[in-house]
Each structure stands twice: as structure tokens, then as C-alpha cells.
């Protein structure tokens, strides 16, 4: 029972924190661009405003256009439940693991792509095609990164991976862990549509991947999709932090341990978000046909990580 | 790395908005109270060039930059009118842009605001009477605020947008 | 019970064929023959389920038929029963579907022939898994091949049907010969009965063993669609009527899987790990080839045919893994590999038949079979679209449908294998895992493209604009496998528990299995609980819906799609199927070998006035050119040489007769 309550609390935490993470990255990028920028609560205001606006639906849209935002939200929330946030006791292990998480994320991507194709606009089709291509090419990297982690932990369940790493920190020493971390971070950039794969702040439709698919959405649908994207970024950052650097997570259900775990995970997400903002300031967007090269690099790193874990066992 | 050292050296260069109400801004009609509260702290702007000479666009392009930094007021540009709350229209409306401007307006969800930037948007400026021009912006779409100037300064444009939102006090504090 | 079920199934199929040919009214012939086919499938399903539940095997022999070859010998064991169930599960919806689909062929001889052949096809497919000697097996195999060949070439208006039929006929008969040779080799001068082959298998010389394995893989691999013997599949499946394509993809290729399992796991002793690795590698290559071509093809049924090739590859990945683990004496992992392969066989049969039936409904309704000519069908054919969406999601292997279950299990399997076995597999299994993940991602691309281009956006041609919804029988027929997809996805343990019985009968016990609603197998550390995932998703979606409805001031206005203010929205501005696949075609350009041909038509007066520019973009069929073209050329050369005997001189022909007789007598003497 406590595990279920903890899982609900973790989900609520991620859901509420998600816009703040996006806001923080935007604020930091603004500062790095020598501007003041909006504070990190701006995405909450945008969500409230967008949610209250009216909707304009294209006359070429069908019921799938209306279904897509709900499926995206549902799949992202289900994926978020699987992520270990501040407690090592994971209710999510009862119904899924890292492979299920990957599949849930791709379910969301698929419905985003279908929602982009539905109104019949050229930009929607373009975004769908590119997004599906990038998603397909990210799959092998993520699978091998999961394999590398699961080989040392003995299972692909998220709670087991973090738990094993918490109890035997020696597993993290060695090239395999660091290589898998690097590969995971690159794959994460592709999955969440950040630079250098996709620029979330672009207005040029020909350079859009994720944004192009949601050009037709407005009002509450748009608010839901933007929030789901923020949640996806937050849950992948949390995953990167807790799968590879889980120390600080609460191993018991005491209030002090949980509070400490909460503070630590916020700090970890802040560090990763800072690195993300620095990276986005430093690099330019890659041409679409150069993205597979980047993903091939991350795949090689992941493969090296997986095979190196064989030789250290 | 040189980039980050340069960033550190430059620091934040945003200038506060001038502490005077701009004479260039005219409110065309009573802005809907509901719209003002809704857009109070977050506004998405879609810029439409209805045949301008791009002089106004150059000034508008300075708005998201470090000096004028519209993002600190919660304003940001969006690509699709479906995401927009406000249309920022420039130029005398040429015949080719009349229908697209109307379509952009129709594609924007309610509630929405329209701000016309520049002399051309209000009176067609130097292009008045041309065979290629249909008329000022309010001939095609209802306008909530005008910003005069040829081109208006970015500070005036910002003040116009904030005035349309009823947030001029906030703007003055910068 | 099993005997009566089998007898009634065969009787129903026979009656169906007779009704189709003999019943006076065309409509009545159609209804009665398809109803008999349906009844036969139900009886076959009863047979399969009863055998799996009771565990009692049943045999039957008769020397009355096929006496010179050893008579008919039938045996129902768990493996055979499972495959009979798969045939029945695919055949029943196909029979119901054909009621509406082939209504326009009433009163024509071709319609009667199609219905009769359909029944014969089903009968052949039901007999193959039950055969217990080579004669019965090969007889049923040939019945199946001939009836399906005739069905493939049955539509004279289908372009390419004759060529497709030729490819199919040649390859299936080449497989037949390989199979015959394999059986002869396995029998080793003994009777051509499976029990005798099983007993004698231990005495095979290594050379004979390797040859039989190769011949088996060639024969059953070509039937299943393993690369490079898959080339008949994307030609034959689109040419056949849709319900037959559903059967071919859903059931017939699975009989290639059945044959492989029967020979390699049942009749033969554990093989060396090289064979396991080879089958695993073949499976990976097949999966990659299939999915890459399915992403690039534009004919609606060819996309699905290549997707069948991809899934067969995934099944063979499981089989190869099982062979590997058996060679390394890891019985539980081998059992699991086989269970996963069989589970994916079932899942694929279900969702692929749904997809082919839906494709047939689309072709029937929109009168177009190229993705580039469809579009906007979701508004004209909403029920078909919804059912097809279920199939497409199962194809893309997303939770909580059944495609995801077998994909998740494949991942877990490769993970478990990577932990427990020899370092020599340290490179192979991670690469296999990466390849399977890539295949899964590309399958998702293919699924989105297939559904998105065909059903969404605006219609691209008049046919799509005037498309009509499929008749009720066709929709009901599609609802059956759709329901099965959902049920198998939400409660996977239903199938897995039956499969453990099948696998332990083959000598690979799996140990205790958790029979709850969540899926967790021995040696696998994680759990999958699809119902919980579905419930969680539903709760989140409902919360979002309620929130959206409660939002104040939410008015909805309908307006034109935002196309940057352009005056008119035309279907020409939509993305095409070729365009959707373009980024992937560029990434994998070495595989696709695309060819571009540009012809410019100029005005006769001056080359500066261009009338028309035509671009023809194609994918070079390099596999056919590299592997099959030389074979075809050699065969043509050989026959050209042989035709030198056709001198026209009757004296030569008369002299050839006793010469041939002499040669045969000497041969017979020498063999004895």
C-alpha cells in the first residue's frame, strides 16, 4: 500500500515539476544570451492561459485528431509512473520495466505523428515523417543502453537497477557505466527534441520536427501536448539521473529519507538541466540527415558499454 | 569555451523600458477585460507581414533580443496562429495578402487581440492609394491598438503590446 | 472427441467445395460454401483447444489412400494442435469476410472456383500439422500449395498475378523437392514415418545431419519467407484475394515455422550451436529486410507482405535462440525461446489477418490499391479505420496490445541469454537485441505511414473521395481478430500457459509458471502487467478529458486547416507515402539502392520550351537480380541446350526411348 502511495506521490511530483524544468532551461538559456528572460514559472502561466483559450479545429481533421492528445498524455503519464524519482521502492516494477517505458514513449510519438498527419497539411506530414525516423533510429541505442544496465543489475526493472546500484556502488566503476550514460544522454536529446537534434524554439517550419506536428492544435489540446512534452523531458532527465547516479534516493519510507531524496532529485535534475542549457547554447542544430550520424555515435557508445560489462563480470 | 568566457564578460544587457508613456501608442477600442486577465502574464504573438517594406520587421526582430527582451514580460513569438493570442500586423495590406491576413485571423482561437504596427498599418503610409494596396489593417481585421512610427522603435512596439494588455504600469517598471 | 472434430472439419471443407461447385444459385453457393468453411474452422479450433486442454494425443492410420507411399498417418500432438488452432483462428474471419467481399463474383465460374479452392486450401492447411508420415505431409503440403497457387492467379484483372503465380509455383515446388530429399535423408533407408525418423535421428552422420538441416531450412524457410527465399511473398500475397492473403500471411507461412520446429526440435536431436546462431542471424537479417522494404513500398498489400517477412524474421530469432540454448544445455531458456517464437506466431497471425482484411476492405471501398491514391478514408470508412488502427498498433508493438507482448518477451529473452551463456555470444546477442529494437522502431514508422497515408488527411483520388464503407459481414469479420488482439494483449498468460504445454511435449520443460494476469517467466527478472498499464493510461486519459471539458470558455470553432494562408487546400499539399519514407531511404540508401530516372520532354521547336518532366524513382530489386537472375539465366541456358534434342527427326526420338529405358535399368541396378 505504501508503495502505491509513494508511486502516486512520485507521479504528482513529476507532473507538477515538469513545466518548471522547461522554465528553468529557458531562463538559463536567456541568461546565457545576456537577457533577463522570464522566470521559471512562466510555463505554468502559459499552460493556464492556453488551457483556458478556445479551440479552432481544422475541417479536415477527424476523430483521431481529438484522440491523439489524450493518448499522448496517457502514455507519457504511464511512462512517468515507471520512473524511480525519490524512493527506491518502486510500485512500477509490478507492471513494467525499461522496455515497457520505451514502448510507451513510442506510443505517444506515434499518436503525435498521426495527429500531425490528420489535418492534411504539408508541415504536419513533414514533422511526422522526421519524428518517426528519429524515433526509429533512437530505438537501438536505448535498447543497448538498457541491456548494459540490465546486465549488471540482473533485470530490466527500474527499481531493481537503481536498487542494485544503490547497494553495490562498485558496479558503477568502470567504463561501461559512463559510456552507457553518455549514450543515454544523446538518445535523450533525440527523444525529447532538443538541440542539436531539434530546436524547440524554432519558428521555421522547415527546421521543425516536434513542433511541426502540433501546429494545428490549439487551446486545451495544445496545453496538454506541451505539458506532456515537458513531462517527457522531466522523466527522461530523472531517468538519466537515477539510473546512473541513484545515490541520495530514499531506501526506506521514513519522512526524513523521503524529504532528502526529494531534495537530491531536484538537485540532480537541476544539474542535468543546466548542462542541457549550456549544450543548447553551445551547439547549433544538425541537419536532419546528419542526425543519424549522431545517433550512430551514441549507438557505438552503448554497444561498447554493453560489451565492456561482459568483460568486467 | 571562448563563447562562455565572452558570455560571462558581457553579462546581462537588457535595458529597462523608458519611464514615459509612449505617444506613439493608440488604443483603438476597449480591450476585453477577460482577455486582459487571461493574457496577463503570458502572451503568444504571431507576426504577420501584410505587405510591409520590412522596416517594421527589422524593429520587431529586435524585440526578442538581449536589449529589449520581450520574454521578461512573458511575451514570445509563435509560428502557428493556432498557438497565438495576438496578431502583430505590419504593412499596408496588399491585395495578395488580404486573404491570407483574414485567414490568419480566422485561424487564431478566441480570445485574441490585434496590434497594428507602423504608419502603413494605420493609414497605408506612403503607399496610400497604390493599385496594389487594399487598405489599412482595420479594413481586413479588427484592430485593438495602433503603434505609430515609420518604423516605430522597439521600445514603442513593446509599450504598444503591453498597453493592449493593460499592463503599461508593469512595462514601466521594466 | 478429437477424431470427431477432425472428421467434421474435413467433412465441412469437402462439403464446402462441393457446394461451391454444384449448388445451382451463385449466391447460395457462396453462402453455403463459406458457411461450411466457417464451420470447418470452428471444428478445427475445437480440435486444437481440446487437445491442448486434455493433453491426450490421438493417432489414425489408414492404408486405403496413398498406399504405395506408406499410407495416411495422422497424429494430433500439442504442437500440431496449436498450429491447427492458428489456421482455424485465421480461417474463420476470412470465411465470414468473403461473404461480403466476393458478392460480385456470384454467378461466375471464377467465384465458384475461388470458394471451392478456399475450402480445399483450408483443408490442406489443417492436415499439414497433423501429418505423421512423409507421404501425408507432402500430400497435404502440395494440396495447400496448388490451391493457393490457383487462388493467387485467380483474378485476371490483377496486374502481375501471373508473374507472381509463377514465382510462387516455382519456389514452392523447389521447396517440395528439398523437403522430399530431407525426409529421405532423415529416414535413412527406413520407413518414411515420423516416429521412425525420430528414433533413427541419433544415428545420422554429421554430414547427413547438416544436409538435412540445410534442406529443411531451405524448404520451410522459403515457405515461411526467410531471406533470401522470401521473394515470392511480396509478389503472391498482394495478387491473391484479400481473404486468401490473410490466410496466406496468417496461417500458411506459419506452417513453414511449424515444419522447422517439427524437424529441428522434434525429429532431430540437439544440433550444434552453429545452427542456432545461423538461424538467429537469418532471422535478424530477414526481419531487417522485411521492415526496411515495408517502410518503402507504396502498394498497400505489399507493405503488409513485407511486414510478414519481418515478423517471420522475429519468429526465427526466437527459434534460433532456442536452438542455441538447447545446444548449450540451457533447457529453460530454450523452452522460453520456443514459447516466445510460438507466441509471436499466434500474435502475428491475429493482427496480420486483421490488417489484410482491412486492406481488402480499403481496396474494395476505394477502388485503389496504392497508398498514393488513398487518403481521407477515416471519414468515409470509420469502422474499418478504427479496426485497422487496432491492427496497426499491434503491428507497431505498443502496449497494451499483443504485438508488444511478444516483442517484450523477445527483448527479455535476449537479455536473459546474454547473462547466462558463453562469452562467445557476448557480441552476438547484444547485436541481435539492437537489431530487434531497430526493427521495432522501423515497424512503428511503417505502421504510422500505412495508417496515416491511407486513412488520414484528404483523399488523393476520386476513388478515395467516393469510397464506401465495407459491408457488415466484412466489418464483423475484422472485429474478430481485433478483439483477439486486445484480449491477447491484455491477458497474455492465456496463450502462454497453453504454449508451455506444447513446449514441454517437445522435451523442453519450462518449470513453474505464474498463471496470474501479469506475465513473468522463469529466469526473467521483470514483470509485465498489461491490464495495469491499460488501466493507468485510461485513468490519465479520463482525467485529461474531464479537465478539458471543465475548462471555462472552451468554445470550439471549425475552420480551414492552417496552410500558411494559402487560398486553397488541395490534396497535392499533403505528404505522400514515398515522401514519408524519404528520410529513411536516405539513411539506408546502401540497402535500398534507389534509382532515379528523369525524362524531359521538350517542344519540337526549341529545347528551351519544356513540355513535361517525368521523374521515376524506384528501388532496385537487387536481391532478385543478384541471386535469382543468374539461376534463371542458367535454367534458360540449360533448357536451350536440352532443346537441341528437338531435331524433328522421328528416328532420333524412337532411338531415345530404349536408350532411356536402358539408363533407368542400369541406374536401378546400381542403386539397389
mmCIF file with all atom_site columns, N, CA and C in Angstrom, chain C residues 430-462:
data_model
loop_
_atom_site.group_PDB
_atom_site.id
_atom_site.type_symbol
_atom_site.label_atom_id
_atom_site.label_alt_id
_atom_site.label_comp_id
_atom_site.label_asym_id
_atom_site.label_entity_id
_atom_site.label_seq_id
_atom_site.pdbx_PDB_ins_code
_atom_site.Cartn_x
_atom_site.Cartn_y
_atom_site.Cartn_z
_atom_site.occupancy
_atom_site.B_iso_or_equiv
_atom_site.pdbx_formal_charge
_atom_site.auth_seq_id
_atom_site.auth_comp_id
_atom_site.auth_asym_id
_atom_site.auth_atom_id
_atom_site.pdbx_PDB_model_num
ATOM 1  N N  . UNK C 1 430 ? 23.842  -9.028 -27.888 1.00 0.00 ? 430 UNK C N  1
ATOM 2  C CA . UNK C 1 430 ? 23.550  -7.585 -27.882 1.00 0.00 ? 430 UNK C CA 1
ATOM 3  C C  . UNK C 1 430 ? 23.261  -7.033 -29.266 1.00 0.00 ? 430 UNK C C  1
ATOM 4  N N  . UNK C 1 431 ? 24.010  -7.499 -30.280 1.00 0.00 ? 431 UNK C N  1
ATOM 5  C CA . UNK C 1 431 ? 23.725  -7.027 -31.638 1.00 0.00 ? 431 UNK C CA 1
ATOM 6  C C  . UNK C 1 431 ? 22.341  -7.459 -32.082 1.00 0.00 ? 431 UNK C C  1
ATOM 7  N N  . UNK C 1 432 ? 21.977  -8.695 -31.729 1.00 0.00 ? 432 UNK C N  1
ATOM 8  C CA . UNK C 1 432 ? 20.630  -9.158 -32.082 1.00 0.00 ? 432 UNK C CA 1
ATOM 9  C C  . UNK C 1 432 ? 19.584  -8.287 -31.389 1.00 0.00 ? 432 UNK C C  1
ATOM 10 N N  . UNK C 1 433 ? 19.839  -7.954 -30.117 1.00 0.00 ? 433 UNK C N  1
ATOM 11 C CA . UNK C 1 433 ? 18.909  -7.097 -29.391 1.00 0.00 ? 433 UNK C CA 1
ATOM 12 C C  . UNK C 1 433 ? 18.780  -5.732 -30.056 1.00 0.00 ? 433 UNK C C  1
ATOM 13 N N  . UNK C 1 434 ? 19.935  -5.168 -30.446 1.00 0.00 ? 434 UNK C N  1
ATOM 14 C CA . UNK C 1 434 ? 19.896  -3.859 -31.107 1.00 0.00 ? 434 UNK C CA 1
ATOM 15 C C  . UNK C 1 434 ? 19.134  -3.946 -32.421 1.00 0.00 ? 434 UNK C C  1
ATOM 16 N N  . UNK C 1 435 ? 19.363  -5.041 -33.153 1.00 0.00 ? 435 UNK C N  1
ATOM 17 C CA . UNK C 1 435 ? 18.672  -5.188 -34.429 1.00 0.00 ? 435 UNK C CA 1
ATOM 18 C C  . UNK C 1 435 ? 17.171  -5.316 -34.217 1.00 0.00 ? 435 UNK C C  1
ATOM 19 N N  . UNK C 1 436 ? 16.775  -6.109 -33.217 1.00 0.00 ? 436 UNK C N  1
ATOM 20 C CA . UNK C 1 436 ? 15.338  -6.273 -32.961 1.00 0.00 ? 436 UNK C CA 1
ATOM 21 C C  . UNK C 1 436 ? 14.725  -4.943 -32.540 1.00 0.00 ? 436 UNK C C  1
ATOM 22 N N  . UNK C 1 437 ? 15.476  -4.150 -31.762 1.00 0.00 ? 437 UNK C N  1
ATOM 23 C CA . UNK C 1 437 ? 14.958  -2.840 -31.368 1.00 0.00 ? 437 UNK C CA 1
ATOM 24 C C  . UNK C 1 437 ? 14.803  -1.933 -32.582 1.00 0.00 ? 437 UNK C C  1
ATOM 25 N N  . UNK C 1 438 ? 15.795  -1.966 -33.483 1.00 0.00 ? 438 UNK C N  1
ATOM 26 C CA . UNK C 1 438 ? 15.692  -1.158 -34.705 1.00 0.00 ? 438 UNK C CA 1
ATOM 27 C C  . UNK C 1 438 ? 14.491  -1.600 -35.534 1.00 0.00 ? 438 UNK C C  1
ATOM 28 N N  . UNK C 1 439 ? 14.313  -2.928 -35.625 1.00 0.00 ? 439 UNK C N  1
ATOM 29 C CA . UNK C 1 439 ? 13.162  -3.451 -36.367 1.00 0.00 ? 439 UNK C CA 1
ATOM 30 C C  . UNK C 1 439 ? 11.868  -2.948 -35.743 1.00 0.00 ? 439 UNK C C  1
ATOM 31 N N  . UNK C 1 440 ? 11.813  -2.946 -34.412 1.00 0.00 ? 440 UNK C N  1
ATOM 32 C CA . UNK C 1 440 ? 10.596  -2.479 -33.737 1.00 0.00 ? 440 UNK C CA 1
ATOM 33 C C  . UNK C 1 440 ? 10.350  -1.009 -34.058 1.00 0.00 ? 440 UNK C C  1
ATOM 34 N N  . UNK C 1 441 ? 11.408  -0.190 -34.016 1.00 0.00 ? 441 UNK C N  1
ATOM 35 C CA . UNK C 1 441 ? 11.238  1.225  -34.330 1.00 0.00 ? 441 UNK C CA 1
ATOM 36 C C  . UNK C 1 441 ? 10.780  1.435  -35.757 1.00 0.00 ? 441 UNK C C  1
ATOM 37 N N  . UNK C 1 442 ? 11.405  0.705  -36.696 1.00 0.00 ? 442 UNK C N  1
ATOM 38 C CA . UNK C 1 442 ? 11.028  0.865  -38.094 1.00 0.00 ? 442 UNK C CA 1
ATOM 39 C C  . UNK C 1 442 ? 9.617   0.341  -38.339 1.00 0.00 ? 442 UNK C C  1
ATOM 40 N N  . UNK C 1 443 ? 9.218   -0.694 -37.597 1.00 0.00 ? 443 UNK C N  1
ATOM 41 C CA . UNK C 1 443 ? 7.845   -1.188 -37.728 1.00 0.00 ? 443 UNK C CA 1
ATOM 42 C C  . UNK C 1 443 ? 6.866   -0.110 -37.293 1.00 0.00 ? 443 UNK C C  1
ATOM 43 N N  . UNK C 1 444 ? 7.241   0.664  -36.266 1.00 0.00 ? 444 UNK C N  1
ATOM 44 C CA . UNK C 1 444 ? 6.371   1.765  -35.848 1.00 0.00 ? 444 UNK C CA 1
ATOM 45 C C  . UNK C 1 444 ? 6.259   2.801  -36.965 1.00 0.00 ? 444 UNK C C  1
ATOM 46 N N  . UNK C 1 445 ? 7.376   3.103  -37.635 1.00 0.00 ? 445 UNK C N  1
ATOM 47 C CA . UNK C 1 445 ? 7.337   4.041  -38.761 1.00 0.00 ? 445 UNK C CA 1
ATOM 48 C C  . UNK C 1 445 ? 6.401   3.526  -39.843 1.00 0.00 ? 445 UNK C C  1
ATOM 49 N N  . UNK C 1 446 ? 6.573   2.238  -40.175 1.00 0.00 ? 446 UNK C N  1
ATOM 50 C CA . UNK C 1 446 ? 5.756   1.651  -41.228 1.00 0.00 ? 446 UNK C CA 1
ATOM 51 C C  . UNK C 1 446 ? 4.280   1.697  -40.848 1.00 0.00 ? 446 UNK C C  1
ATOM 52 N N  . UNK C 1 447 ? 3.994   1.449  -39.573 1.00 0.00 ? 447 UNK C N  1
ATOM 53 C CA . UNK C 1 447 ? 2.605   1.438  -39.121 1.00 0.00 ? 447 UNK C CA 1
ATOM 54 C C  . UNK C 1 447 ? 1.987   2.824  -39.247 1.00 0.00 ? 447 UNK C C  1
ATOM 55 N N  . UNK C 1 448 ? 2.707   3.853  -38.762 1.00 0.00 ? 448 UNK C N  1
ATOM 56 C CA . UNK C 1 448 ? 2.187   5.221  -38.837 1.00 0.00 ? 448 UNK C CA 1
ATOM 57 C C  . UNK C 1 448 ? 1.975   5.615  -40.286 1.00 0.00 ? 448 UNK C C  1
ATOM 58 N N  . UNK C 1 449 ? 2.946   5.269  -41.121 1.00 0.00 ? 449 UNK C N  1
ATOM 59 C CA . UNK C 1 449 ? 2.858   5.628  -42.544 1.00 0.00 ? 449 UNK C CA 1
ATOM 60 C C  . UNK C 1 449 ? 1.672   4.935  -43.192 1.00 0.00 ? 449 UNK C C  1
ATOM 61 N N  . UNK C 1 450 ? 1.521   3.640  -42.930 1.00 0.00 ? 450 UNK C N  1
ATOM 62 C CA . UNK C 1 450 ? 0.444   2.863  -43.528 1.00 0.00 ? 450 UNK C CA 1
ATOM 63 C C  . UNK C 1 450 ? -0.907  3.457  -43.153 1.00 0.00 ? 450 UNK C C  1
ATOM 64 N N  . UNK C 1 451 ? -1.117  3.673  -41.854 1.00 0.00 ? 451 UNK C N  1
ATOM 65 C CA . UNK C 1 451 ? -2.417  4.169  -41.424 1.00 0.00 ? 451 UNK C CA 1
ATOM 66 C C  . UNK C 1 451 ? -2.586  5.631  -41.801 1.00 0.00 ? 451 UNK C C  1
ATOM 67 N N  . UNK C 1 452 ? -1.526  6.425  -41.601 1.00 0.00 ? 452 UNK C N  1
ATOM 68 C CA . UNK C 1 452 ? -1.645  7.857  -41.818 1.00 0.00 ? 452 UNK C CA 1
ATOM 69 C C  . UNK C 1 452 ? -1.912  8.220  -43.264 1.00 0.00 ? 452 UNK C C  1
ATOM 70 N N  . UNK C 1 453 ? -1.173  7.611  -44.187 1.00 0.00 ? 453 UNK C N  1
ATOM 71 C CA . UNK C 1 453 ? -1.342  7.992  -45.588 1.00 0.00 ? 453 UNK C CA 1
ATOM 72 C C  . UNK C 1 453 ? -2.645  7.430  -46.132 1.00 0.00 ? 453 UNK C C  1
ATOM 73 N N  . UNK C 1 454 ? -3.007  6.216  -45.740 1.00 0.00 ? 454 UNK C N  1
ATOM 74 C CA . UNK C 1 454 ? -4.206  5.603  -46.310 1.00 0.00 ? 454 UNK C CA 1
ATOM 75 C C  . UNK C 1 454 ? -5.482  6.218  -45.748 1.00 0.00 ? 454 UNK C C  1
ATOM 76 N N  . UNK C 1 455 ? -5.512  6.495  -44.447 1.00 0.00 ? 455 UNK C N  1
ATOM 77 C CA . UNK C 1 455 ? -6.782  6.848  -43.830 1.00 0.00 ? 455 UNK C CA 1
ATOM 78 C C  . UNK C 1 455 ? -6.917  8.323  -43.510 1.00 0.00 ? 455 UNK C C  1
ATOM 79 N N  . UNK C 1 456 ? -5.817  9.015  -43.240 1.00 0.00 ? 456 UNK C N  1
ATOM 80 C CA . UNK C 1 456 ? -5.917  10.380 -42.732 1.00 0.00 ? 456 UNK C CA 1
ATOM 81 C C  . UNK C 1 456 ? -5.824  11.391 -43.867 1.00 0.00 ? 456 UNK C C  1
ATOM 82 N N  . UNK C 1 457 ? -5.912  12.634 -43.505 1.00 0.00 ? 457 UNK C N  1
ATOM 83 C CA . UNK C 1 457 ? -5.789  13.772 -44.427 1.00 0.00 ? 457 UNK C CA 1
ATOM 84 C C  . UNK C 1 457 ? -6.914  13.757 -45.455 1.00 0.00 ? 457 UNK C C  1
ATOM 85 N N  . UNK C 1 458 ? -6.630  14.281 -46.636 1.00 0.00 ? 458 UNK C N  1
ATOM 86 C CA . UNK C 1 458 ? -7.659  14.397 -47.663 1.00 0.00 ? 458 UNK C CA 1
ATOM 87 C C  . UNK C 1 458 ? -7.505  13.308 -48.701 1.00 0.00 ? 458 UNK C C  1
ATOM 88 N N  . UNK C 1 459 ? -8.602  12.925 -49.359 1.00 0.00 ? 459 UNK C N  1
ATOM 89 C CA . UNK C 1 459 ? -8.487  11.904 -50.405 1.00 0.00 ? 459 UNK C CA 1
ATOM 90 C C  . UNK C 1 459 ? -7.664  12.417 -51.575 1.00 0.00 ? 459 UNK C C  1
ATOM 91 N N  . UNK C 1 460 ? -6.822  11.537 -52.086 1.00 0.00 ? 460 UNK C N  1
ATOM 92 C CA . UNK C 1 460 ? -5.923  11.961 -53.162 1.00 0.00 ? 460 UNK C CA 1
ATOM 93 C C  . UNK C 1 460 ? -6.481  11.665 -54.535 1.00 0.00 ? 460 UNK C C  1
ATOM 94 N N  . UNK C 1 461 ? -7.474  10.789 -54.633 1.00 0.00 ? 461 UNK C N  1
ATOM 95 C CA . UNK C 1 461 ? -8.062  10.492 -55.932 1.00 0.00 ? 461 UNK C CA 1
ATOM 96 C C  . UNK C 1 461 ? -9.581  10.438 -55.778 1.00 0.00 ? 461 UNK C C  1
ATOM 97 N N  . UNK C 1 462 ? -10.261 10.381 -56.917 1.00 0.00 ? 462 UNK C N  1
ATOM 98 C CA . UNK C 1 462 ? -11.716 10.304 -56.871 1.00 0.00 ? 462 UNK C CA 1
ATOM 99 C C  . UNK C 1 462 ? -12.184 9.029  -56.209 1.00 0.00 ? 462 UNK C C  1
#
